[in-house]
Amino acid sequence: MSKKYDALGIDIGGSGIKGAPVDLTKGAFAEDRLRIATPERSTPEAVCDVVEQVVDHFDVKKGVPVGITVPAAVTHGVVRTAANIDSAWIGTDAAALFADRLGREVHVVNDADAAGVAERYYGAAKGHDGVVVLTTLGTGIGTALLVDGHLVPNTELGHLEIDGHDAETRAADSAREREGLGVEEWAQRLQTYYSRLEALLWPDLFVVGGGVSKRASEFLPLLDLRTEIVPARLKNKAGIIGAARLAAKGN
Ligand code: BGC
């Protein structure tokens, strides 16, 4: 018999597609997550095959909300950008594609927006009113802007133009790796990036997510900002938890 879950979250990333049922009271997985490698050519159809396997793996009743992240701007279920995913996604009605295949409604959201919601409700920014900006430092830079707990979706501030460059090409974790930057050199780039963000938004709190947030104690102390800046807490669970929450409770 199917168990009664609050919601299911699925996080589509560059290397893995991960999903788990989520307990929305605790902000935690209700079962161990399942991870399947992202197909080499991550077209919408190929990704949809994997999403279907993830949903089938968990015995989730029809009617249980399903939230799915994509690393792109999404408006009304339609993917609008493709900075670090296959360009075939642009213009794809992902909500319709997944709903058709899965035979159930799904809620498709930007990956950083999902992480921001998770951190705001269950993690590093829990209960934090005012303006909270979450950034994910990974292959790209994702951003989520929350005002008194409400998400302003698709901010895409990783693509701010700074000194003639798309910011994520200079300050994302992938830029650090690609250019072999030491922590101090990379911190200088982060300094430039977060200074620009705080000059434009005057946030009350920055939350720094992405895989590299595990090593936040090495680079956050090197930054000199007027805004409080803290590492994310939910690590690689944030996308799944936030997608599930957005699907169940909306913004
Ligand atoms: C994309 C964003 C995404 C971020 C993190 C950026 O390149 O434009 O939509 O949130 O990468 O995956």
PDB file of C-alpha atoms and ligand atoms in Angstrom:
ATOM      1  CA  MET A   1       0.000   0.000   0.000  1.00  0.00           C
ATOM      2  CA  SER A   2       1.279   3.519  -0.820  1.00  0.00           C
ATOM      3  CA  LYS A   3       2.546   5.508   2.144  1.00  0.00           C
ATOM      4  CA  LYS A   4       1.196   8.950   2.870  1.00  0.00           C
ATOM      5  CA  TYR A   5       3.934  11.433   2.077  1.00  0.00           C
ATOM      6  CA  ASP A   6       3.604  15.222   2.283  1.00  0.00           C
ATOM      7  CA  ALA A   7       5.354  15.795  -1.049  1.00  0.00           C
ATOM      8  CA  LEU A   8       8.061  14.494  -3.362  1.00  0.00           C
ATOM      9  CA  GLY A   9      11.030  16.616  -4.457  1.00  0.00           C
ATOM     10  CA  ILE A  10      13.297  15.992  -7.441  1.00  0.00           C
ATOM     11  CA  ASP A  11      16.456  17.966  -8.140  1.00  0.00           C
ATOM     12  CA  ILE A  12      17.815  17.900 -11.694  1.00  0.00           C
ATOM     13  CA  GLY A  13      21.522  18.703 -11.664  1.00  0.00           C
ATOM     14  CA  GLY A  14      24.360  18.501 -14.152  1.00  0.00           C
ATOM     15  CA  SER A  15      25.697  15.197 -12.820  1.00  0.00           C
ATOM     16  CA  GLY A  16      22.785  13.624 -10.956  1.00  0.00           C
ATOM     17  CA  ILE A  17      18.997  13.564 -10.788  1.00  0.00           C
ATOM     18  CA  LYS A  18      18.021  13.086  -7.156  1.00  0.00           C
ATOM     19  CA  GLY A  19      14.676  12.635  -5.480  1.00  0.00           C
ATOM     20  CA  ALA A  20      13.103  11.871  -2.130  1.00  0.00           C
ATOM     21  CA  PRO A  21       9.754  12.135  -0.366  1.00  0.00           C
ATOM     22  CA  VAL A  22       9.881  15.050   2.053  1.00  0.00           C
ATOM     23  CA  ASP A  23       8.433  15.541   5.521  1.00  0.00           C
ATOM     24  CA  LEU A  24       7.379  19.200   5.383  1.00  0.00           C
ATOM     25  CA  THR A  25       6.989  19.566   9.125  1.00  0.00           C
ATOM     26  CA  LYS A  26      10.597  18.610   9.761  1.00  0.00           C
ATOM     27  CA  GLY A  27      12.057  19.806   6.462  1.00  0.00           C
ATOM     28  CA  ALA A  28      13.754  16.426   6.069  1.00  0.00           C
ATOM     29  CA  PHE A  29      13.684  13.410   3.785  1.00  0.00           C
ATOM     30  CA  ALA A  30      10.966  10.904   4.664  1.00  0.00           C
ATOM     31  CA  GLU A  31      12.931   8.118   2.887  1.00  0.00           C
ATOM     32  CA  ASP A  32      16.504   7.769   1.667  1.00  0.00           C
ATOM     33  CA  ARG A  33      16.964   9.700  -1.529  1.00  0.00           C
ATOM     34  CA  LEU A  34      17.514   8.044  -4.906  1.00  0.00           C
ATOM     35  CA  ARG A  35      20.201   9.400  -7.239  1.00  0.00           C
ATOM     36  CA  ILE A  36      20.544   8.468 -10.895  1.00  0.00           C
ATOM     37  CA  ALA A  37      23.264   9.902 -13.128  1.00  0.00           C
ATOM     38  CA  THR A  38      22.112  12.655 -15.469  1.00  0.00           C
ATOM     39  CA  PRO A  39      22.136  11.387 -19.071  1.00  0.00           C
ATOM     40  CA  GLU A  40      25.189  12.458 -21.081  1.00  0.00           C
ATOM     41  CA  ARG A  41      23.027  14.476 -23.457  1.00  0.00           C
ATOM     42  CA  SER A  42      20.571  15.997 -21.019  1.00  0.00           C
ATOM     43  CA  THR A  43      17.734  16.776 -23.398  1.00  0.00           C
ATOM     44  CA  PRO A  44      14.238  17.207 -21.963  1.00  0.00           C
ATOM     45  CA  GLU A  45      13.168  13.724 -23.142  1.00  0.00           C
ATOM     46  CA  ALA A  46      16.251  11.980 -21.751  1.00  0.00           C
ATOM     47  CA  VAL A  47      15.887  13.762 -18.409  1.00  0.00           C
ATOM     48  CA  CYS A  48      12.175  12.967 -18.341  1.00  0.00           C
ATOM     49  CA  ASP A  49      13.008   9.224 -18.592  1.00  0.00           C
ATOM     50  CA  VAL A  50      15.108   9.486 -15.438  1.00  0.00           C
ATOM     51  CA  VAL A  51      12.551  11.617 -13.592  1.00  0.00           C
ATOM     52  CA  GLU A  52       9.987   8.912 -14.312  1.00  0.00           C
ATOM     53  CA  GLN A  53      12.298   6.255 -12.801  1.00  0.00           C
ATOM     54  CA  VAL A  54      12.728   8.370  -9.683  1.00  0.00           C
ATOM     55  CA  VAL A  55       8.980   8.879  -9.255  1.00  0.00           C
ATOM     56  CA  ASP A  56       8.289   5.179  -9.877  1.00  0.00           C
ATOM     57  CA  HIS A  57      10.873   4.182  -7.268  1.00  0.00           C
ATOM     58  CA  PHE A  58       8.881   5.844  -4.496  1.00  0.00           C
ATOM     59  CA  ASP A  59       5.401   4.618  -3.877  1.00  0.00           C
ATOM     60  CA  VAL A  60       3.781   8.031  -3.934  1.00  0.00           C
ATOM     61  CA  LYS A  61       0.022   8.325  -4.161  1.00  0.00           C
ATOM     62  CA  LYS A  62      -1.587  10.360  -6.905  1.00  0.00           C
ATOM     63  CA  GLY A  63      -2.436  13.767  -5.508  1.00  0.00           C
ATOM     64  CA  VAL A  64       0.797  14.040  -3.493  1.00  0.00           C
ATOM     65  CA  PRO A  65       2.499  17.239  -4.717  1.00  0.00           C
ATOM     66  CA  VAL A  66       5.638  16.751  -6.823  1.00  0.00           C
ATOM     67  CA  GLY A  67       8.205  19.551  -7.204  1.00  0.00           C
ATOM     68  CA  ILE A  68      11.028  19.390  -9.739  1.00  0.00           C
ATOM     69  CA  THR A  69      14.002  21.743 -10.024  1.00  0.00           C
ATOM     70  CA  VAL A  70      15.827  22.708 -13.190  1.00  0.00           C
ATOM     71  CA  PRO A  71      18.999  24.819 -13.393  1.00  0.00           C
ATOM     72  CA  ALA A  72      17.268  27.517 -15.415  1.00  0.00           C
ATOM     73  CA  ALA A  73      14.735  30.323 -15.231  1.00  0.00           C
ATOM     74  CA  VAL A  74      11.197  28.910 -15.316  1.00  0.00           C
ATOM     75  CA  THR A  75       8.015  30.884 -15.829  1.00  0.00           C
ATOM     76  CA  HIS A  76       4.628  29.130 -15.632  1.00  0.00           C
ATOM     77  CA  GLY A  77       6.310  25.757 -16.104  1.00  0.00           C
ATOM     78  CA  VAL A  78       8.218  26.830 -19.225  1.00  0.00           C
ATOM     79  CA  VAL A  79      12.032  26.751 -19.179  1.00  0.00           C
ATOM     80  CA  ARG A  80      13.413  30.055 -20.448  1.00  0.00           C
ATOM     81  CA  THR A  81      17.201  29.796 -20.249  1.00  0.00           C
ATOM     82  CA  ALA A  82      19.904  27.128 -20.514  1.00  0.00           C
ATOM     83  CA  ALA A  83      23.249  28.447 -19.255  1.00  0.00           C
ATOM     84  CA  ASN A  84      24.537  25.056 -18.063  1.00  0.00           C
ATOM     85  CA  ILE A  85      22.035  22.582 -19.546  1.00  0.00           C
ATOM     86  CA  ASP A  86      21.182  21.370 -23.038  1.00  0.00           C
ATOM     87  CA  SER A  87      19.867  24.245 -25.148  1.00  0.00           C
ATOM     88  CA  ALA A  88      16.901  22.074 -26.217  1.00  0.00           C
ATOM     89  CA  TRP A  89      15.332  23.050 -22.870  1.00  0.00           C
ATOM     90  CA  ILE A  90      14.748  26.638 -23.935  1.00  0.00           C
ATOM     91  CA  GLY A  91      11.045  27.094 -24.595  1.00  0.00           C
ATOM     92  CA  THR A  92      10.177  23.592 -23.330  1.00  0.00           C
ATOM     93  CA  ASP A  93       6.976  23.440 -21.306  1.00  0.00           C
ATOM     94  CA  ALA A  94       8.616  21.247 -18.673  1.00  0.00           C
ATOM     95  CA  ALA A  95       5.531  21.168 -16.452  1.00  0.00           C
ATOM     96  CA  ALA A  96       3.454  19.803 -19.351  1.00  0.00           C
ATOM     97  CA  LEU A  97       6.185  17.355 -20.446  1.00  0.00           C
ATOM     98  CA  PHE A  98       6.576  15.848 -16.965  1.00  0.00           C
ATOM     99  CA  ALA A  99       2.835  15.882 -16.216  1.00  0.00           C
ATOM    100  CA  ASP A 100       2.114  14.081 -19.454  1.00  0.00           C
ATOM    101  CA  ARG A 101       4.672  11.376 -18.786  1.00  0.00           C
ATOM    102  CA  LEU A 102       3.913  10.960 -15.091  1.00  0.00           C
ATOM    103  CA  GLY A 103       0.153  11.284 -15.349  1.00  0.00           C
ATOM    104  CA  ARG A 104       0.140  13.787 -12.495  1.00  0.00           C
ATOM    105  CA  GLU A 105       0.562  17.505 -11.919  1.00  0.00           C
ATOM    106  CA  VAL A 106       4.071  18.718 -11.184  1.00  0.00           C
ATOM    107  CA  HIS A 107       5.527  22.034 -10.114  1.00  0.00           C
ATOM    108  CA  VAL A 108       8.739  23.014 -11.947  1.00  0.00           C
ATOM    109  CA  VAL A 109      11.038  25.557 -10.296  1.00  0.00           C
ATOM    110  CA  ASN A 110      14.505  27.047 -10.586  1.00  0.00           C
ATOM    111  CA  ASP A 111      17.085  25.072  -8.561  1.00  0.00           C
ATOM    112  CA  ALA A 112      18.390  28.039  -6.554  1.00  0.00           C
ATOM    113  CA  ASP A 113      14.860  29.229  -5.797  1.00  0.00           C
ATOM    114  CA  ALA A 114      14.102  25.793  -4.338  1.00  0.00           C
ATOM    115  CA  ALA A 115      17.300  25.862  -2.262  1.00  0.00           C
ATOM    116  CA  GLY A 116      16.471  29.364  -1.027  1.00  0.00           C
ATOM    117  CA  VAL A 117      13.006  28.348   0.117  1.00  0.00           C
ATOM    118  CA  ALA A 118      14.424  25.292   1.911  1.00  0.00           C
ATOM    119  CA  GLU A 119      17.059  27.360   3.734  1.00  0.00           C
ATOM    120  CA  ARG A 120      14.493  30.026   4.648  1.00  0.00           C
ATOM    121  CA  TYR A 121      12.034  27.564   6.152  1.00  0.00           C
ATOM    122  CA  TYR A 122      14.296  24.846   7.548  1.00  0.00           C
ATOM    123  CA  GLY A 123      17.939  25.903   7.325  1.00  0.00           C
ATOM    124  CA  ALA A 124      20.380  28.757   7.759  1.00  0.00           C
ATOM    125  CA  ALA A 125      17.776  31.522   7.246  1.00  0.00           C
ATOM    126  CA  LYS A 126      14.982  29.852   9.212  1.00  0.00           C
ATOM    127  CA  GLY A 127      12.484  32.420  10.423  1.00  0.00           C
ATOM    128  CA  HIS A 128      14.526  35.262   8.960  1.00  0.00           C
ATOM    129  CA  ASP A 129      12.316  38.118   7.791  1.00  0.00           C
ATOM    130  CA  GLY A 130      13.537  40.999   5.680  1.00  0.00           C
ATOM    131  CA  VAL A 131      15.554  40.512   2.496  1.00  0.00           C
ATOM    132  CA  VAL A 132      17.425  37.206   2.289  1.00  0.00           C
ATOM    133  CA  VAL A 133      19.610  36.354  -0.711  1.00  0.00           C
ATOM    134  CA  LEU A 134      20.788  32.787  -1.192  1.00  0.00           C
ATOM    135  CA  THR A 135      23.533  32.129  -3.702  1.00  0.00           C
ATOM    136  CA  THR A 136      24.608  28.691  -4.868  1.00  0.00           C
ATOM    137  CA  LEU A 137      28.221  28.498  -5.995  1.00  0.00           C
ATOM    138  CA  GLY A 138      28.607  25.536  -8.333  1.00  0.00           C
ATOM    139  CA  THR A 139      28.918  25.122 -12.085  1.00  0.00           C
ATOM    140  CA  GLY A 140      27.021  28.381 -12.309  1.00  0.00           C
ATOM    141  CA  ILE A 141      25.836  30.857  -9.699  1.00  0.00           C
ATOM    142  CA  GLY A 142      22.194  30.485  -8.768  1.00  0.00           C
ATOM    143  CA  THR A 143      20.337  33.054  -6.690  1.00  0.00           C
ATOM    144  CA  ALA A 144      17.135  33.176  -4.677  1.00  0.00           C
ATOM    145  CA  LEU A 145      15.630  36.385  -3.292  1.00  0.00           C
ATOM    146  CA  LEU A 146      13.196  36.092  -0.396  1.00  0.00           C
ATOM    147  CA  VAL A 147      11.376  39.017   1.153  1.00  0.00           C
ATOM    148  CA  ASP A 148       9.689  38.271   4.494  1.00  0.00           C
ATOM    149  CA  GLY A 149       9.627  34.612   3.480  1.00  0.00           C
ATOM    150  CA  HIS A 150       8.155  35.235   0.028  1.00  0.00           C
ATOM    151  CA  LEU A 151      10.190  34.170  -2.953  1.00  0.00           C
ATOM    152  CA  VAL A 152      10.745  36.576  -5.844  1.00  0.00           C
ATOM    153  CA  PRO A 153      11.428  33.870  -8.450  1.00  0.00           C
ATOM    154  CA  ASN A 154      14.027  33.700 -11.233  1.00  0.00           C
ATOM    155  CA  THR A 155      16.330  36.464 -10.057  1.00  0.00           C
ATOM    156  CA  GLU A 156      19.257  35.049 -12.115  1.00  0.00           C
ATOM    157  CA  LEU A 157      21.747  37.357 -10.391  1.00  0.00           C
ATOM    158  CA  GLY A 158      24.552  34.939 -11.164  1.00  0.00           C
ATOM    159  CA  HIS A 159      24.539  36.546 -14.578  1.00  0.00           C
ATOM    160  CA  LEU A 160      25.099  40.114 -13.385  1.00  0.00           C
ATOM    161  CA  GLU A 161      27.593  41.723 -15.695  1.00  0.00           C
ATOM    162  CA  ILE A 162      30.658  42.768 -13.705  1.00  0.00           C
ATOM    163  CA  ASP A 163      33.689  44.340 -15.416  1.00  0.00           C
ATOM    164  CA  GLY A 164      32.358  43.129 -18.752  1.00  0.00           C
ATOM    165  CA  HIS A 165      31.997  39.502 -17.618  1.00  0.00           C
ATOM    166  CA  ASP A 166      29.026  37.328 -16.777  1.00  0.00           C
ATOM    167  CA  ALA A 167      29.647  37.061 -13.006  1.00  0.00           C
ATOM    168  CA  GLU A 168      29.300  33.288 -12.818  1.00  0.00           C
ATOM    169  CA  THR A 169      32.118  32.789 -15.333  1.00  0.00           C
ATOM    170  CA  ARG A 170      34.480  34.524 -12.860  1.00  0.00           C
ATOM    171  CA  ALA A 171      33.165  33.677  -9.406  1.00  0.00           C
ATOM    172  CA  ALA A 172      31.384  30.296  -9.584  1.00  0.00           C
ATOM    173  CA  ASP A 173      33.120  27.308  -8.035  1.00  0.00           C
ATOM    174  CA  SER A 174      33.690  25.996 -11.569  1.00  0.00           C
ATOM    175  CA  ALA A 175      35.735  29.156 -12.344  1.00  0.00           C
ATOM    176  CA  ARG A 176      37.896  28.501  -9.271  1.00  0.00           C
ATOM    177  CA  GLU A 177      38.526  24.938 -10.459  1.00  0.00           C
ATOM    178  CA  ARG A 178      38.985  25.785 -14.133  1.00  0.00           C
ATOM    179  CA  GLU A 179      41.500  28.527 -13.423  1.00  0.00           C
ATOM    180  CA  GLY A 180      43.153  26.716 -10.510  1.00  0.00           C
ATOM    181  CA  LEU A 181      42.538  29.707  -8.212  1.00  0.00           C
ATOM    182  CA  GLY A 182      43.833  29.640  -4.670  1.00  0.00           C
ATOM    183  CA  VAL A 183      41.386  30.471  -1.922  1.00  0.00           C
ATOM    184  CA  GLU A 184      42.549  34.086  -1.623  1.00  0.00           C
ATOM    185  CA  GLU A 185      42.300  34.777  -5.327  1.00  0.00           C
ATOM    186  CA  TRP A 186      38.861  33.242  -5.448  1.00  0.00           C
ATOM    187  CA  ALA A 187      37.779  35.157  -2.357  1.00  0.00           C
ATOM    188  CA  GLN A 188      38.682  38.387  -4.159  1.00  0.00           C
ATOM    189  CA  ARG A 189      36.297  37.460  -6.928  1.00  0.00           C
ATOM    190  CA  LEU A 190      33.620  36.621  -4.390  1.00  0.00           C
ATOM    191  CA  GLN A 191      34.273  39.961  -2.702  1.00  0.00           C
ATOM    192  CA  THR A 192      33.597  41.769  -5.989  1.00  0.00           C
ATOM    193  CA  TYR A 193      30.474  39.720  -6.590  1.00  0.00           C
ATOM    194  CA  TYR A 194      28.879  40.018  -3.152  1.00  0.00           C
ATOM    195  CA  SER A 195      29.792  43.715  -2.928  1.00  0.00           C
ATOM    196  CA  ARG A 196      27.837  44.316  -6.116  1.00  0.00           C
ATOM    197  CA  LEU A 197      24.884  42.293  -4.846  1.00  0.00           C
ATOM    198  CA  GLU A 198      24.763  44.191  -1.577  1.00  0.00           C
ATOM    199  CA  ALA A 199      25.080  47.552  -3.331  1.00  0.00           C
ATOM    200  CA  LEU A 200      22.041  46.705  -5.456  1.00  0.00           C
ATOM    201  CA  LEU A 201      19.812  44.892  -2.971  1.00  0.00           C
ATOM    202  CA  TRP A 202      20.848  45.881   0.567  1.00  0.00           C
ATOM    203  CA  PRO A 203      20.006  42.421   1.891  1.00  0.00           C
ATOM    204  CA  ASP A 204      19.723  41.549   5.574  1.00  0.00           C
ATOM    205  CA  LEU A 205      21.373  38.168   5.088  1.00  0.00           C
ATOM    206  CA  PHE A 206      23.349  36.228   2.498  1.00  0.00           C
ATOM    207  CA  VAL A 207      23.266  32.427   2.575  1.00  0.00           C
ATOM    208  CA  VAL A 208      26.006  30.657   0.636  1.00  0.00           C
ATOM    209  CA  GLY A 209      25.043  27.265  -0.759  1.00  0.00           C
ATOM    210  CA  GLY A 210      26.371  24.845  -3.345  1.00  0.00           C
ATOM    211  CA  GLY A 211      28.779  21.957  -2.724  1.00  0.00           C
ATOM    212  CA  VAL A 212      31.596  24.334  -1.810  1.00  0.00           C
ATOM    213  CA  SER A 213      29.608  25.646   1.181  1.00  0.00           C
ATOM    214  CA  LYS A 214      31.105  22.684   3.104  1.00  0.00           C
ATOM    215  CA  ARG A 215      34.356  24.657   2.982  1.00  0.00           C
ATOM    216  CA  ALA A 216      32.802  28.007   3.856  1.00  0.00           C
ATOM    217  CA  SER A 217      35.096  28.431   6.876  1.00  0.00           C
ATOM    218  CA  GLU A 218      38.028  28.754   4.427  1.00  0.00           C
ATOM    219  CA  PHE A 219      36.623  31.600   2.334  1.00  0.00           C
ATOM    220  CA  LEU A 220      33.814  33.402   4.170  1.00  0.00           C
ATOM    221  CA  PRO A 221      36.185  34.927   6.779  1.00  0.00           C
ATOM    222  CA  LEU A 222      38.145  36.513   3.904  1.00  0.00           C
ATOM    223  CA  LEU A 223      35.130  38.566   2.786  1.00  0.00           C
ATOM    224  CA  ASP A 224      34.527  42.078   4.024  1.00  0.00           C
ATOM    225  CA  LEU A 225      30.836  42.883   3.639  1.00  0.00           C
ATOM    226  CA  ARG A 226      28.351  44.933   5.595  1.00  0.00           C
ATOM    227  CA  THR A 227      25.785  42.139   5.211  1.00  0.00           C
ATOM    228  CA  GLU A 228      25.834  39.094   7.457  1.00  0.00           C
ATOM    229  CA  ILE A 229      26.901  36.071   5.367  1.00  0.00           C
ATOM    230  CA  VAL A 230      26.432  32.473   6.523  1.00  0.00           C
ATOM    231  CA  PRO A 231      26.845  29.012   4.979  1.00  0.00           C
ATOM    232  CA  ALA A 232      23.774  27.047   3.937  1.00  0.00           C
ATOM    233  CA  ARG A 233      22.825  24.200   6.261  1.00  0.00           C
ATOM    234  CA  LEU A 234      20.839  21.749   4.196  1.00  0.00           C
ATOM    235  CA  LYS A 235      23.712  20.981   1.831  1.00  0.00           C
ATOM    236  CA  ASN A 236      22.685  18.934  -1.181  1.00  0.00           C
ATOM    237  CA  LYS A 237      19.241  18.265   0.295  1.00  0.00           C
ATOM    238  CA  ALA A 238      18.059  21.842  -0.178  1.00  0.00           C
ATOM    239  CA  GLY A 239      16.871  21.532  -3.783  1.00  0.00           C
ATOM    240  CA  ILE A 240      14.735  18.477  -3.092  1.00  0.00           C
ATOM    241  CA  ILE A 241      13.256  19.888   0.116  1.00  0.00           C
ATOM    242  CA  GLY A 242      12.530  23.310  -1.398  1.00  0.00           C
ATOM    243  CA  ALA A 243      10.976  21.862  -4.554  1.00  0.00           C
ATOM    244  CA  ALA A 244       8.700  19.669  -2.435  1.00  0.00           C
ATOM    245  CA  ARG A 245       7.697  22.641  -0.288  1.00  0.00           C
ATOM    246  CA  LEU A 246       6.979  24.908  -3.247  1.00  0.00           C
ATOM    247  CA  ALA A 247       4.869  22.164  -4.861  1.00  0.00           C
ATOM    248  CA  ALA A 248       2.860  21.652  -1.671  1.00  0.00           C
ATOM    249  CA  LYS A 249       2.514  25.163  -0.297  1.00  0.00           C
ATOM    250  CA  GLY A 250       3.256  27.495  -3.192  1.00  0.00           C
ATOM    251  CA  ASN A 251       5.314  30.585  -2.718  1.00  0.00           C
TER     252      ASN A 251
HETATM  253  C1  BGC B   1      21.389  29.462 -14.251  1.00  0.00           C
HETATM  254  C2  BGC B   1      20.426  29.521 -13.090  1.00  0.00           C
HETATM  255  C3  BGC B   1      20.745  28.422 -12.079  1.00  0.00           C
HETATM  256  C4  BGC B   1      22.198  28.460 -11.696  1.00  0.00           C
HETATM  257  C5  BGC B   1      22.580  27.331 -10.773  1.00  0.00           C
HETATM  258  C6  BGC B   1      22.799  29.505 -13.741  1.00  0.00           C
HETATM  259  O1  BGC B   1      23.702  29.421 -14.796  1.00  0.00           O
HETATM  260  O2  BGC B   1      21.176  30.545 -15.141  1.00  0.00           O
HETATM  261  O3  BGC B   1      19.102  29.388 -13.544  1.00  0.00           O
HETATM  262  O4  BGC B   1      19.942  28.610 -10.955  1.00  0.00           O
HETATM  263  O5  BGC B   1      23.029  28.408 -12.839  1.00  0.00           O
HETATM  264  O6  BGC B   1      22.342  26.096 -11.344  1.00  0.00           O
END
